[in-house]
Amino acid sequence: MDALITWLEARLADNSIFTLQTLGYYGEGLVTTVQLVFLSLIIGLVLAVPLAIGRGSKHRWVSLPIFLYCYVFRGTPLLVQLYLIYYGVVFVEGIQETWLWVILEEPFVPALIAFTLNTAAYTTEIFRGAIKSTDRGEIEAARAYGMSKGLMIRRIVLPSAFRRALPAYGNEVIFMLHASAIASVVTIMDLTGAARFVYARFYAPFDAFLFVAAIYLCLTFAILYLFRYLEKRLLAHLKPSSG
């Protein structure tokens, strides 16, 4: 580690902008961005699965509230949602006197809530469409084996729907990565926040933001590679056989 630091110091000795200190800001921003995106996607995915099942329910008292939730969060900008949650939580009566305020006063938590609710709404619709397009033959075969509705959903419907939803969900993951750039507006030191700090300190917008754009580009390519690999493995049975 010491040898790496020494090598970096030698390489950056003549660079007035990209020093070990500024690279440290970018490193801190990278960790924050990855944490925010990863946690929001995981929690949003966990919420989206039961919501997608409920969205397809024949009971309107179940499907209608989920529809309204998805409609609102998909129909309004994520930035507005972030502002409402970050600034609006202060106006909840009595919350500053509860233990919740210790958690919510940190900007990371309201941002995580906003990102989670937003991605859960989109993922719910993605999975609802995938569940709705389940082949009727698979359903009839499960019923013929005597599976209960819950067992059929767990073993037949959801695995099949997940494979079909994978390409669309990959796009949602990339969208959330790019949307995370707005987190800096609520004082979170993410990648964009680090770039804004470097710009404000050195007045070098091209250097600061082109560097962070390159980091986002590398992350996007990594996500694309991961989902291409998953699609190749999980959707291999859909490829036409040669010969």
mmCIF file of C-alpha atoms in Angstrom:
data_model
loop_
_atom_site.group_PDB
_atom_site.id
_atom_site.type_symbol
_atom_site.label_atom_id
_atom_site.label_comp_id
_atom_site.label_asym_id
_atom_site.label_seq_id
_atom_site.Cartn_x
_atom_site.Cartn_y
_atom_site.Cartn_z
ATOM 1 C CA MET A 1 0.000 0.000 0.000
ATOM 2 C CA ASP A 2 2.813 2.404 0.881
ATOM 3 C CA ALA A 3 4.504 1.598 -2.407
ATOM 4 C CA LEU A 4 1.300 2.396 -4.302
ATOM 5 C CA ILE A 5 0.940 5.725 -2.507
ATOM 6 C CA THR A 6 4.557 6.595 -3.268
ATOM 7 C CA TRP A 7 4.049 5.692 -6.942
ATOM 8 C CA LEU A 8 0.906 7.849 -7.134
ATOM 9 C CA GLU A 9 2.645 10.794 -5.486
ATOM 10 C CA ALA A 10 5.433 10.586 -8.047
ATOM 11 C CA ARG A 11 2.973 10.389 -10.945
ATOM 12 C CA LEU A 12 0.860 13.289 -9.678
ATOM 13 C CA ALA A 13 3.728 15.528 -8.575
ATOM 14 C CA ASP A 14 3.310 17.914 -11.531
ATOM 15 C CA ASN A 15 -0.506 17.913 -11.447
ATOM 16 C CA SER A 16 -2.037 20.789 -9.505
ATOM 17 C CA ILE A 17 -5.617 19.474 -9.639
ATOM 18 C CA PHE A 18 -5.492 15.689 -9.297
ATOM 19 C CA THR A 19 -3.534 15.144 -6.124
ATOM 20 C CA LEU A 20 -3.841 12.369 -3.546
ATOM 21 C CA GLN A 21 -6.206 14.615 -1.603
ATOM 22 C CA THR A 22 -8.575 15.270 -4.501
ATOM 23 C CA LEU A 23 -8.452 11.613 -5.548
ATOM 24 C CA GLY A 24 -9.414 10.832 -1.971
ATOM 25 C CA TYR A 25 -12.551 12.969 -2.410
ATOM 26 C CA TYR A 26 -13.433 11.036 -5.553
ATOM 27 C CA GLY A 27 -12.805 7.768 -3.728
ATOM 28 C CA GLU A 28 -15.087 8.824 -0.886
ATOM 29 C CA GLY A 29 -17.716 9.894 -3.411
ATOM 30 C CA LEU A 30 -17.446 6.572 -5.232
ATOM 31 C CA VAL A 31 -18.054 4.627 -2.020
ATOM 32 C CA THR A 32 -21.057 6.801 -1.143
ATOM 33 C CA THR A 33 -22.551 6.485 -4.638
ATOM 34 C CA VAL A 34 -22.147 2.702 -4.702
ATOM 35 C CA GLN A 35 -23.658 2.376 -1.214
ATOM 36 C CA LEU A 36 -26.624 4.590 -2.070
ATOM 37 C CA VAL A 37 -27.394 2.866 -5.372
ATOM 38 C CA PHE A 38 -26.804 -0.666 -4.087
ATOM 39 C CA LEU A 39 -28.933 -0.297 -0.948
ATOM 40 C CA SER A 40 -31.783 1.439 -2.776
ATOM 41 C CA LEU A 41 -31.827 -1.255 -5.468
ATOM 42 C CA ILE A 42 -31.771 -4.132 -2.982
ATOM 43 C CA ILE A 43 -34.509 -2.679 -0.755
ATOM 44 C CA GLY A 44 -36.511 -1.570 -3.799
ATOM 45 C CA LEU A 45 -36.302 -5.072 -5.296
ATOM 46 C CA VAL A 46 -37.490 -6.661 -2.055
ATOM 47 C CA LEU A 47 -40.450 -4.256 -1.963
ATOM 48 C CA ALA A 48 -41.238 -4.600 -5.666
ATOM 49 C CA VAL A 49 -41.819 -8.369 -5.693
ATOM 50 C CA PRO A 50 -44.869 -8.412 -3.370
ATOM 51 C CA LEU A 51 -46.073 -5.115 -4.855
ATOM 52 C CA ALA A 52 -45.943 -6.588 -8.364
ATOM 53 C CA ILE A 53 -47.964 -9.596 -7.208
ATOM 54 C CA GLY A 54 -50.475 -7.310 -5.501
ATOM 55 C CA ARG A 55 -50.589 -5.052 -8.567
ATOM 56 C CA GLY A 56 -52.026 -7.936 -10.551
ATOM 57 C CA SER A 57 -54.645 -8.780 -7.917
ATOM 58 C CA LYS A 58 -58.306 -8.892 -8.943
ATOM 59 C CA HIS A 59 -59.214 -7.080 -5.722
ATOM 60 C CA ARG A 60 -59.209 -3.329 -6.363
ATOM 61 C CA TRP A 61 -58.588 -2.521 -2.688
ATOM 62 C CA VAL A 62 -55.229 -4.278 -3.145
ATOM 63 C CA SER A 63 -54.270 -3.248 -6.690
ATOM 64 C CA LEU A 64 -55.522 0.361 -6.669
ATOM 65 C CA PRO A 65 -53.241 1.737 -3.894
ATOM 66 C CA ILE A 66 -50.240 0.053 -5.551
ATOM 67 C CA PHE A 67 -51.249 1.524 -8.912
ATOM 68 C CA LEU A 68 -51.513 5.019 -7.383
ATOM 69 C CA TYR A 69 -48.123 4.647 -5.683
ATOM 70 C CA CYS A 70 -46.454 3.566 -8.939
ATOM 71 C CA TYR A 71 -48.272 6.279 -10.911
ATOM 72 C CA VAL A 72 -47.131 9.059 -8.554
ATOM 73 C CA PHE A 73 -43.490 7.982 -8.245
ATOM 74 C CA ARG A 74 -43.116 7.195 -11.939
ATOM 75 C CA GLY A 75 -44.918 10.366 -12.985
ATOM 76 C CA THR A 76 -42.921 12.875 -10.928
ATOM 77 C CA PRO A 77 -39.198 13.754 -11.125
ATOM 78 C CA LEU A 78 -36.885 11.999 -8.714
ATOM 79 C CA LEU A 79 -35.336 15.350 -7.815
ATOM 80 C CA VAL A 80 -38.722 16.659 -6.619
ATOM 81 C CA GLN A 81 -39.250 13.480 -4.584
ATOM 82 C CA LEU A 82 -35.813 13.896 -3.022
ATOM 83 C CA TYR A 83 -36.543 17.514 -2.080
ATOM 84 C CA LEU A 84 -39.929 16.632 -0.592
ATOM 85 C CA ILE A 85 -38.527 13.848 1.572
ATOM 86 C CA TYR A 86 -35.319 15.662 2.576
ATOM 87 C CA TYR A 87 -36.916 19.003 3.430
ATOM 88 C CA GLY A 88 -40.416 17.772 4.245
ATOM 89 C CA VAL A 89 -39.378 15.447 7.070
ATOM 90 C CA VAL A 90 -38.530 18.494 9.186
ATOM 91 C CA PHE A 91 -42.178 19.576 9.136
ATOM 92 C CA VAL A 92 -43.508 16.275 10.511
ATOM 93 C CA GLU A 93 -44.866 17.292 13.900
ATOM 94 C CA GLY A 94 -42.875 15.991 16.853
ATOM 95 C CA ILE A 95 -40.368 13.981 14.797
ATOM 96 C CA GLN A 96 -37.402 15.995 16.058
ATOM 97 C CA GLU A 97 -38.178 14.802 19.595
ATOM 98 C CA THR A 98 -38.107 11.104 18.627
ATOM 99 C CA TRP A 99 -35.291 8.632 18.004
ATOM 100 C CA LEU A 100 -36.103 8.757 14.291
ATOM 101 C CA TRP A 101 -34.615 12.237 14.027
ATOM 102 C CA VAL A 102 -31.162 10.887 14.887
ATOM 103 C CA ILE A 103 -31.412 8.780 11.718
ATOM 104 C CA LEU A 104 -33.312 11.150 9.436
ATOM 105 C CA GLU A 105 -31.192 14.228 10.115
ATOM 106 C CA GLU A 106 -28.375 12.614 8.114
ATOM 107 C CA PRO A 107 -28.910 13.445 4.407
ATOM 108 C CA PHE A 108 -28.000 9.907 3.327
ATOM 109 C CA VAL A 109 -31.149 8.400 4.865
ATOM 110 C CA PRO A 110 -33.742 10.698 3.187
ATOM 111 C CA ALA A 111 -31.873 10.215 -0.098
ATOM 112 C CA LEU A 112 -31.977 6.455 0.390
ATOM 113 C CA ILE A 113 -35.734 6.604 1.085
ATOM 114 C CA ALA A 114 -36.377 8.686 -2.038
ATOM 115 C CA PHE A 115 -34.248 6.470 -4.268
ATOM 116 C CA THR A 116 -35.787 3.288 -2.832
ATOM 117 C CA LEU A 117 -39.377 4.430 -3.308
ATOM 118 C CA ASN A 118 -38.609 5.572 -6.847
ATOM 119 C CA THR A 119 -36.856 2.407 -8.003
ATOM 120 C CA ALA A 120 -39.449 0.216 -6.253
ATOM 121 C CA ALA A 121 -42.197 1.864 -8.321
ATOM 122 C CA TYR A 122 -40.403 1.252 -11.609
ATOM 123 C CA THR A 123 -39.354 -2.275 -10.644
ATOM 124 C CA THR A 124 -42.927 -3.097 -9.616
ATOM 125 C CA GLU A 125 -44.154 -2.275 -13.111
ATOM 126 C CA ILE A 126 -41.295 -4.215 -14.698
ATOM 127 C CA PHE A 127 -42.113 -7.333 -12.685
ATOM 128 C CA ARG A 128 -45.859 -6.886 -13.125
ATOM 129 C CA GLY A 129 -45.432 -6.993 -16.886
ATOM 130 C CA ALA A 130 -43.146 -10.012 -16.640
ATOM 131 C CA ILE A 131 -45.587 -11.857 -14.361
ATOM 132 C CA LYS A 132 -48.525 -10.990 -16.601
ATOM 133 C CA SER A 133 -46.741 -12.441 -19.642
ATOM 134 C CA THR A 134 -46.138 -15.822 -17.964
ATOM 135 C CA ASP A 135 -46.994 -18.582 -20.408
ATOM 136 C CA ARG A 136 -50.393 -20.119 -19.698
ATOM 137 C CA GLY A 137 -48.921 -23.547 -20.316
ATOM 138 C CA GLU A 138 -46.607 -23.124 -17.324
ATOM 139 C CA ILE A 139 -49.558 -22.167 -15.131
ATOM 140 C CA GLU A 140 -51.659 -25.113 -16.299
ATOM 141 C CA ALA A 141 -48.758 -27.516 -15.798
ATOM 142 C CA ALA A 142 -48.274 -26.265 -12.230
ATOM 143 C CA ARG A 143 -51.964 -26.706 -11.513
ATOM 144 C CA ALA A 144 -51.892 -30.189 -13.010
ATOM 145 C CA TYR A 145 -49.151 -31.087 -10.517
ATOM 146 C CA GLY A 146 -51.450 -29.933 -7.736
ATOM 147 C CA MET A 147 -49.403 -26.908 -6.681
ATOM 148 C CA SER A 148 -51.044 -24.341 -4.461
ATOM 149 C CA LYS A 149 -51.174 -20.744 -5.674
ATOM 150 C CA GLY A 150 -48.381 -19.655 -3.321
ATOM 151 C CA LEU A 151 -46.132 -22.563 -4.311
ATOM 152 C CA MET A 152 -46.831 -21.922 -7.991
ATOM 153 C CA ILE A 153 -45.846 -18.271 -7.616
ATOM 154 C CA ARG A 154 -42.607 -19.153 -5.805
ATOM 155 C CA ARG A 155 -41.467 -22.010 -8.031
ATOM 156 C CA ILE A 156 -42.923 -21.213 -11.448
ATOM 157 C CA VAL A 157 -44.137 -17.644 -11.888
ATOM 158 C CA LEU A 158 -41.436 -15.615 -10.135
ATOM 159 C CA PRO A 159 -38.352 -17.445 -11.504
ATOM 160 C CA SER A 160 -39.797 -17.277 -15.028
ATOM 161 C CA ALA A 161 -40.767 -13.612 -14.617
ATOM 162 C CA PHE A 162 -37.342 -12.708 -13.247
ATOM 163 C CA ARG A 163 -35.633 -14.112 -16.344
ATOM 164 C CA ARG A 164 -37.934 -12.150 -18.655
ATOM 165 C CA ALA A 165 -37.559 -8.954 -16.614
ATOM 166 C CA LEU A 166 -33.766 -9.114 -16.519
ATOM 167 C CA PRO A 167 -33.033 -6.896 -19.585
ATOM 168 C CA ALA A 168 -35.492 -4.194 -18.461
ATOM 169 C CA TYR A 169 -34.237 -4.369 -14.879
ATOM 170 C CA GLY A 170 -30.666 -3.920 -16.102
ATOM 171 C CA ASN A 171 -31.754 -0.629 -17.655
ATOM 172 C CA GLU A 172 -33.345 0.365 -14.346
ATOM 173 C CA VAL A 173 -30.071 -0.297 -12.502
ATOM 174 C CA ILE A 174 -28.187 1.922 -14.942
ATOM 175 C CA PHE A 175 -30.875 4.593 -14.629
ATOM 176 C CA MET A 176 -30.507 4.581 -10.843
ATOM 177 C CA LEU A 177 -26.734 4.880 -11.122
ATOM 178 C CA HIS A 178 -27.068 7.929 -13.347
ATOM 179 C CA ALA A 179 -29.895 9.394 -11.237
ATOM 180 C CA SER A 180 -27.718 9.151 -8.138
ATOM 181 C CA ALA A 181 -25.843 12.187 -9.456
ATOM 182 C CA ILE A 182 -28.583 14.399 -7.996
ATOM 183 C CA ALA A 183 -27.822 13.231 -4.450
ATOM 184 C CA SER A 184 -25.225 15.976 -4.105
ATOM 185 C CA VAL A 185 -27.984 18.622 -4.043
ATOM 186 C CA VAL A 186 -28.790 17.555 -0.460
ATOM 187 C CA THR A 187 -25.149 17.910 0.657
ATOM 188 C CA ILE A 188 -24.162 14.277 0.118
ATOM 189 C CA MET A 189 -20.539 13.892 -0.938
ATOM 190 C CA ASP A 190 -21.121 11.441 -3.778
ATOM 191 C CA LEU A 191 -19.210 11.339 -7.071
ATOM 192 C CA THR A 192 -20.898 14.450 -8.431
ATOM 193 C CA GLY A 193 -20.469 16.184 -5.090
ATOM 194 C CA ALA A 194 -16.748 15.426 -5.213
ATOM 195 C CA ALA A 195 -16.549 16.846 -8.739
ATOM 196 C CA ARG A 196 -18.365 20.008 -7.640
ATOM 197 C CA PHE A 197 -15.939 20.375 -4.725
ATOM 198 C CA VAL A 198 -12.896 20.031 -6.994
ATOM 199 C CA TYR A 199 -14.435 22.493 -9.470
ATOM 200 C CA ALA A 200 -15.140 25.043 -6.728
ATOM 201 C CA ARG A 201 -11.608 24.733 -5.385
ATOM 202 C CA PHE A 202 -9.612 24.795 -8.625
ATOM 203 C CA TYR A 203 -12.111 26.428 -11.061
ATOM 204 C CA ALA A 204 -11.538 23.572 -13.517
ATOM 205 C CA PRO A 205 -14.965 22.356 -14.655
ATOM 206 C CA PHE A 206 -13.725 20.220 -17.550
ATOM 207 C CA ASP A 207 -11.118 18.377 -15.484
ATOM 208 C CA ALA A 208 -13.422 17.818 -12.523
ATOM 209 C CA PHE A 209 -16.537 16.679 -14.385
ATOM 210 C CA LEU A 210 -14.869 14.788 -17.236
ATOM 211 C CA PHE A 211 -13.042 12.699 -14.657
ATOM 212 C CA VAL A 212 -16.259 11.881 -12.801
ATOM 213 C CA ALA A 213 -17.975 11.163 -16.142
ATOM 214 C CA ALA A 214 -15.250 8.612 -16.882
ATOM 215 C CA ILE A 215 -15.921 6.943 -13.512
ATOM 216 C CA TYR A 216 -19.661 6.752 -14.236
ATOM 217 C CA LEU A 217 -18.863 5.344 -17.670
ATOM 218 C CA CYS A 218 -16.705 2.586 -16.166
ATOM 219 C CA LEU A 219 -19.430 1.716 -13.659
ATOM 220 C CA THR A 220 -22.017 1.607 -16.445
ATOM 221 C CA PHE A 221 -19.891 -0.744 -18.543
ATOM 222 C CA ALA A 222 -19.391 -2.990 -15.502
ATOM 223 C CA ILE A 223 -23.164 -3.168 -14.933
ATOM 224 C CA LEU A 224 -23.783 -3.860 -18.622
ATOM 225 C CA TYR A 225 -21.239 -6.674 -18.572
ATOM 226 C CA LEU A 226 -22.812 -8.183 -15.456
ATOM 227 C CA PHE A 227 -26.327 -8.182 -16.903
ATOM 228 C CA ARG A 228 -25.142 -9.471 -20.272
ATOM 229 C CA TYR A 229 -23.504 -12.350 -18.419
ATOM 230 C CA LEU A 230 -26.676 -13.044 -16.408
ATOM 231 C CA GLU A 231 -28.820 -12.900 -19.541
ATOM 232 C CA LYS A 232 -26.470 -15.312 -21.293
ATOM 233 C CA ARG A 233 -26.695 -17.773 -18.409
ATOM 234 C CA LEU A 234 -30.378 -17.447 -17.499
ATOM 235 C CA LEU A 235 -31.811 -17.024 -21.008
ATOM 236 C CA ALA A 236 -29.640 -19.601 -22.754
ATOM 237 C CA HIS A 237 -32.640 -21.878 -23.262
ATOM 238 C CA LEU A 238 -34.274 -19.246 -25.506
ATOM 239 C CA LYS A 239 -31.484 -19.289 -28.072
ATOM 240 C CA PRO A 240 -32.233 -21.308 -31.207
ATOM 241 C CA SER A 241 -30.258 -24.531 -31.335
ATOM 242 C CA SER A 242 -27.779 -24.818 -34.191
ATOM 243 C CA GLY A 243 -28.277 -27.607 -36.647
#
